Amino acid sequence: MVKIGNITLGNFPLLLAPMEDVSDPPFRAVCKENGADLMYTEFISSEGLIRDAIKSRQKLDIFDYERPVGIQIFGGDEEPMAMAAQIVEATNPDLLDINYGCPVKKVVCKGAGSGILKDIPKMVKLTAAVVKATRLPVTVKTRLGWDDNTKNIEEVAERLQDVGIQALTIHGRTRTQMYKGNADWTLIGKVKNNPRIHIPIFGNGDICTPEQAIAAREKYGVDGVMIGRAAIGYPWIFNEIKHFMQTGEHLPPPSVLERVEVCKKHLRHSVQWKGAVVGILEMRRHYTNYLKGLPHIKEFRQQLVTCSTLAAVEEVLDSIALHYKDHIIERTSPLTDQNLLPAKNEVADCNVYG
């Protein structure tokens, strides 16, 4: 059984990645209902928490039905990160995660996210400060290194474990890769199989089918996988992986009615949490993925992104369910029409997924 502190996650947990403007409570709710074992909030600026910024504070919202859940913070300075850890602890999540993986320029230029991969001693000191500041289990999500010449994740894993982190998630790309090219699972496997490492190691990058999750477990030995973009508009990915691992068979893909019902549930959560105006507006980014694979869907999608009331959006969604009630969406890798199933015991490239 995989454990983080006192949190028991099962034999091979599936984690929902923290994704900015995606991993909010409405999205986490539908992923939890569809099999996610551990979820994280969107990453939160330590400086924003200290300034009491409204957007940062709102990201602290967690609910009992989504436990276990971790709150992820980022920053480049010890004191603000330690103070942010104390603020996070007061909201009573199950764990606190530090983001050392975000490749976005506005984060990196502050020495935060994957920007800290240029200064490993600073990364270790910052992590130690956060561990010391909170009673919560502290975990880290990071990348292989800054670039191809600095893939130092093996050293990083040992040093972060030594200062007290209780789990590590590794995205199999460097910062300079962003989300391009193949994720390098070989280095993730080396970290996991290092005899010095005793904390759980989770792999992230290019997991968008059950076969890929099994390949990650069997070839590289990771304790679980973190799934990101493959879950957007397709929360069924978690239960599909679990079912395939247990039976060796694929679950039938969700019907159009199932897609519409989960989309409506997501929408209602969004309106409830954000209010009608913002909830409806921010939900628009999800429709394309929920409805992917439906022929001639453009007209309906255009209606969805111009509706301004909950009732109007649900009316369009009901029309879609009725119009496509006999349509069967062919199984493809989530978010892609390409055949990305790996060869035996290989993890395939899913371009930007995960």
GROMACS .gro file of C-alpha atoms in nm, residues 10 35 147 255 273:
model
    5
   10GLY     CA    1  -0.397   0.206  -0.227
   35GLY     CA    2  -1.176   0.745  -0.963
  147ASP     CA    3   1.791   2.134  -1.962
  255SER     CA    4  -2.195   0.748  -2.405
  273TRP     CA    5  -1.862   2.783  -0.642
   0.00000   0.00000   0.00000
